[in-house]
Coordinates of C-alpha atoms in Angstrom, one line a residue:
M1 CA 15.6 30.6 35.2
T2 CA 13.4 27.6 34.2
E3 CA 13.4 24.3 36.1
L4 CA 15.2 22.7 33.2
H5 CA 18.2 25.1 33.5
R6 CA 18.5 25.1 37.3
P7 CA 21.5 23.2 38.8
L8 CA 20.5 19.5 39.1
Q9 CA 21.5 19.4 42.7
E10 CA 18.7 21.7 43.7
P11 CA 15.9 19.7 45.5
A12 CA 13.2 21.4 43.4
T13 CA 14.9 20.4 40.2
R14 CA 15.4 16.8 41.3
A15 CA 11.7 16.6 42.2
W16 CA 10.8 18.0 38.8
V17 CA 12.9 15.5 37.0
R18 CA 11.5 12.6 39.0
A19 CA 8.0 13.8 38.1
T20 CA 8.6 13.8 34.4
T21 CA 10.2 10.3 33.9
P22 CA 9.7 6.8 35.3
A23 CA 13.5 6.3 35.1
R24 CA 15.2 5.7 38.4
V25 CA 17.0 9.0 38.7
F26 CA 17.6 11.0 41.9
T27 CA 16.3 8.2 44.1
G28 CA 18.8 8.9 46.8
R29 CA 21.0 6.3 48.4
A30 CA 21.7 4.5 51.6
G31 CA 25.4 4.0 51.7
T32 CA 26.2 2.3 48.4
S33 CA 22.6 1.0 47.8
Y34 CA 19.2 2.4 47.0
P35 CA 17.0 3.6 50.0
T36 CA 14.7 0.8 51.2
A37 CA 11.6 2.2 49.5
A38 CA 13.4 2.5 46.1
L39 CA 14.9 -1.0 46.4
L40 CA 11.5 -2.6 47.2
A41 CA 9.9 -0.7 44.3
L42 CA 12.7 -2.0 41.9
R43 CA 12.2 -5.6 43.1
A44 CA 8.4 -5.3 42.7
D45 CA 8.7 -4.0 39.1
H46 CA 11.3 -6.7 38.3
A47 CA 8.9 -9.4 39.6
A48 CA 6.0 -7.9 37.6
A49 CA 8.1 -8.0 34.4
R50 CA 9.1 -11.6 35.0
D51 CA 5.5 -12.6 35.7
A52 CA 4.3 -10.8 32.5
V53 CA 6.7 -12.9 30.3
T54 CA 5.4 -16.2 31.6
A55 CA 1.7 -15.4 32.3
P56 CA -0.8 -17.0 29.9
L57 CA -3.3 -15.1 27.8
D58 CA -6.6 -15.8 29.5
L59 CA -9.6 -15.3 27.2
D60 CA -11.8 -16.2 30.2
D61 CA -10.8 -13.0 31.9
P62 CA -14.1 -11.0 32.3
E63 CA -13.1 -8.1 30.0
L64 CA -11.6 -10.3 27.3
D65 CA -14.5 -12.7 27.5
E66 CA -16.9 -9.9 26.9
L67 CA -14.8 -8.7 23.9
S68 CA -14.5 -12.3 22.6
A69 CA -18.3 -12.6 22.5
R70 CA -18.8 -9.1 21.0
F71 CA -16.2 -9.4 18.3
S72 CA -16.3 -13.2 17.7
F73 CA -12.6 -13.9 18.3
V74 CA -11.0 -16.7 16.4
T75 CA -8.2 -18.3 18.3
A76 CA -5.0 -19.8 16.8
R77 CA -1.6 -20.8 18.0
T78 CA 1.9 -20.9 16.5
R79 CA 4.3 -23.8 16.2
A80 CA 5.6 -23.2 19.6
G81 CA 3.8 -25.8 21.7
T82 CA 4.7 -24.5 25.1
R83 CA 5.7 -21.2 26.7
A84 CA 9.2 -22.5 27.4
Q85 CA 9.6 -23.5 23.8
Y86 CA 8.3 -20.2 22.7
L87 CA 10.9 -18.3 24.7
R88 CA 13.7 -20.6 23.5
R89 CA 12.7 -20.9 19.8
P90 CA 11.6 -17.5 18.4
D91 CA 11.4 -19.0 14.9
L92 CA 8.5 -21.3 16.0
G93 CA 6.5 -18.3 17.3
R94 CA 6.6 -16.7 13.8
R95 CA 4.7 -19.4 12.0
L96 CA 1.1 -20.6 12.5
D97 CA 0.5 -24.2 13.6
P98 CA -0.6 -26.1 10.4
A99 CA -3.8 -27.2 12.0
C100 CA -4.8 -23.6 12.7
R101 CA -4.4 -22.6 9.1
E102 CA -7.4 -24.6 8.1
D103 CA -9.5 -23.2 11.0
L104 CA -8.7 -19.6 9.9
L105 CA -9.6 -20.3 6.3
A106 CA -12.9 -21.8 7.5
H107 CA -13.9 -19.1 10.0
C108 CA -12.3 -15.8 8.8
P109 CA -13.5 -13.9 5.8
A110 CA -10.8 -13.2 3.3
G111 CA -9.9 -9.9 1.8
A112 CA -10.7 -7.6 4.7
D113 CA -9.6 -4.0 4.5
L114 CA -8.0 -4.3 8.0
Q115 CA -7.4 -7.6 9.7
I116 CA -6.8 -7.3 13.4
V117 CA -4.6 -9.9 15.1
I118 CA -4.0 -10.0 18.8
G119 CA -0.9 -11.8 20.1
D120 CA 0.3 -12.4 23.6
G121 CA 3.9 -11.8 22.7
L122 CA 6.2 -11.3 25.6
S123 CA 3.5 -9.8 27.9
A124 CA 0.0 -11.2 28.1
T125 CA -0.3 -8.6 30.9
A126 CA -0.2 -5.9 28.3
V127 CA -2.9 -7.5 26.2
H128 CA -5.2 -7.8 29.3
A129 CA -4.5 -4.1 30.2
Q130 CA -4.8 -2.4 26.8
I131 CA -6.9 -4.5 24.4
P132 CA -10.3 -3.8 26.2
H133 CA -9.7 -0.1 25.6
L134 CA -8.0 -0.2 22.2
L135 CA -10.0 -2.8 20.2
P136 CA -13.4 -1.0 20.4
L137 CA -11.7 2.2 19.3
L138 CA -10.2 0.6 16.3
A139 CA -13.4 -1.2 15.4
R140 CA -15.4 2.1 15.6
G141 CA -12.7 3.9 13.5
C142 CA -13.0 1.2 10.8
D143 CA -16.7 1.5 10.7
E144 CA -16.6 5.2 10.3
R145 CA -14.2 4.8 7.3
G146 CA -16.4 2.0 5.8
W147 CA -13.6 -0.6 6.2
S148 CA -14.3 -4.3 6.6
T149 CA -12.4 -5.9 9.5
G150 CA -13.2 -9.6 9.4
R151 CA -13.0 -11.4 12.7
P152 CA -10.1 -10.6 15.1
I153 CA -7.6 -13.4 15.5
V154 CA -6.1 -14.2 18.8
V155 CA -2.7 -16.0 18.5
H156 CA -1.1 -17.7 21.4
Q157 CA 2.7 -18.0 21.7
C158 CA 2.9 -15.2 19.1
R159 CA 5.8 -13.4 17.5
V160 CA 5.6 -10.6 15.0
G161 CA 6.4 -12.7 11.9
V162 CA 3.1 -14.5 12.2
M163 CA 1.7 -11.5 10.3
N164 CA 3.2 -13.0 7.1
D165 CA 1.2 -16.2 7.5
V166 CA -2.0 -14.3 8.2
G167 CA -1.5 -12.2 5.1
E168 CA -0.8 -15.2 2.9
L169 CA -3.9 -17.1 4.1
L170 CA -6.5 -14.3 4.2
D171 CA -5.1 -11.6 1.9
P172 CA -6.3 -8.6 3.8
A173 CA -5.2 -5.1 2.6
V174 CA -3.6 -4.3 5.9
V175 CA -2.7 -6.5 8.9
V176 CA -2.4 -4.9 12.3
L177 CA -0.9 -7.0 15.1
L178 CA -1.5 -5.9 18.6
I179 CA 1.1 -7.7 20.7
G180 CA 2.6 -7.5 24.2
E181 CA 6.0 -5.9 24.3
R182 CA 9.0 -7.2 26.2
P183 CA 8.3 -5.8 29.7
G184 CA 10.7 -3.4 31.4
L185 CA 11.1 -2.0 34.9
A186 CA 8.9 1.0 34.1
T187 CA 5.9 -1.0 33.1
A188 CA 4.8 -4.6 32.2
E189 CA 1.7 -3.3 30.4
S190 CA 3.1 -1.9 27.2
L191 CA 1.6 -3.0 23.9
S192 CA 2.9 -2.6 20.4
A193 CA 1.0 -2.3 17.1
Y194 CA 2.8 -3.7 14.0
L195 CA 1.2 -2.9 10.6
A196 CA 1.9 -4.3 7.2
Y197 CA 0.4 -3.9 3.7
R198 CA -0.5 -7.3 2.3
P199 CA 2.2 -9.2 4.2
R200 CA 3.6 -12.4 2.8
P201 CA 6.2 -15.0 3.8
G202 CA 9.7 -13.5 3.4
H203 CA 8.7 -10.0 4.4
T204 CA 10.9 -8.5 7.1
E205 CA 10.9 -5.6 9.6
A206 CA 11.6 -3.2 6.7
D207 CA 8.2 -4.1 5.3
R208 CA 6.4 -3.2 8.6
N209 CA 5.5 -0.1 10.6
L210 CA 5.5 0.0 14.3
L211 CA 3.7 2.0 17.0
S212 CA 5.1 1.1 20.4
N213 CA 4.7 2.0 24.0
I214 CA 0.9 1.9 24.1
H215 CA -0.2 2.3 27.7
R216 CA -1.6 4.9 29.9
E217 CA 1.7 6.5 30.8
G218 CA 3.0 6.3 27.2
V219 CA 0.8 6.5 24.1
P220 CA -2.8 6.2 25.5
P221 CA -5.2 3.9 23.6
E222 CA -7.2 6.9 22.2
Q223 CA -4.2 8.3 20.5
A224 CA -2.9 4.9 19.5
A225 CA -6.1 4.1 17.7
L226 CA -6.0 7.4 15.7
R227 CA -2.3 6.7 14.7
I228 CA -2.9 3.1 13.8
L229 CA -5.9 4.0 11.5
A230 CA -3.9 6.9 9.9
L231 CA -1.0 4.6 9.1
A232 CA -3.4 2.0 7.7
Q233 CA -5.0 4.6 5.5
A234 CA -1.6 5.8 4.3
M235 CA -0.7 2.2 3.4
R236 CA -3.9 1.6 1.5
A237 CA -3.4 4.8 -0.5
A238 CA 0.3 4.1 -1.3
G239 CA -0.1 0.3 -1.8
R240 CA 2.9 -0.4 0.4
S241 CA 4.2 -0.3 4.0
G242 CA 7.5 -0.2 5.9
V243 CA 10.3 2.2 5.3
A244 CA 8.4 3.8 2.4
I245 CA 5.6 5.0 4.7
K246 CA 6.1 7.8 7.3
E247 CA 3.6 8.6 10.0
P248 CA 2.3 12.2 9.8
A249 CA 4.2 14.3 12.4
A250 CA 1.0 15.8 13.7
L251 CA -0.2 12.4 14.9
E252 CA 3.1 11.6 16.6
S253 CA 2.9 14.5 19.0

């Protein structure tokens, strides 16, 4: 009998389940509550998630500062002037600040094969944790394919819809937005990659593709880079993105 088919009350099976998922299952109990260790871990994870939502994206962080110098980041912001406004007005986070549009036109080459955008989203913590590993892998993969990438754009107070403004301004073939996901109690370091072929204002989620759960315990950066590049290649070949493009099953595993 395999571990999967043993009765769940057996200690060995409970330990096996706990080892295969970050979900809080078989944690035990103390009366009607969690045991002390489980309760403290829950509170710590909840605090990390809350901090991730409000923490600023700090480009002076040593690893991000090194990347900024190496890849010549261009910074921008959305119409959400503060973090509080960003959280209360998602619509403002989907549009670039008008003053930043001129900066992007002046400093970012148009017509790139793949335009990389980095957004804080709902977890700057995820950007700090994943971008130093993921960005160099994407840049190397683009070089190997002979793709131009322009200059990476870092957007503060960023929502996914900002891809449409970037597409309208710079007309890249594919935009990939690497953005912090809404943190949960399993991790506050999870990143998403949204991709779209020639995005424009008015495009919706149906026009985009998503690779989520990018972190060491989910989709590791090495695999994420391969999957992002494969999706971008499929979009370029088909001339479209979204529901019409399916990720190769071999890359999902």
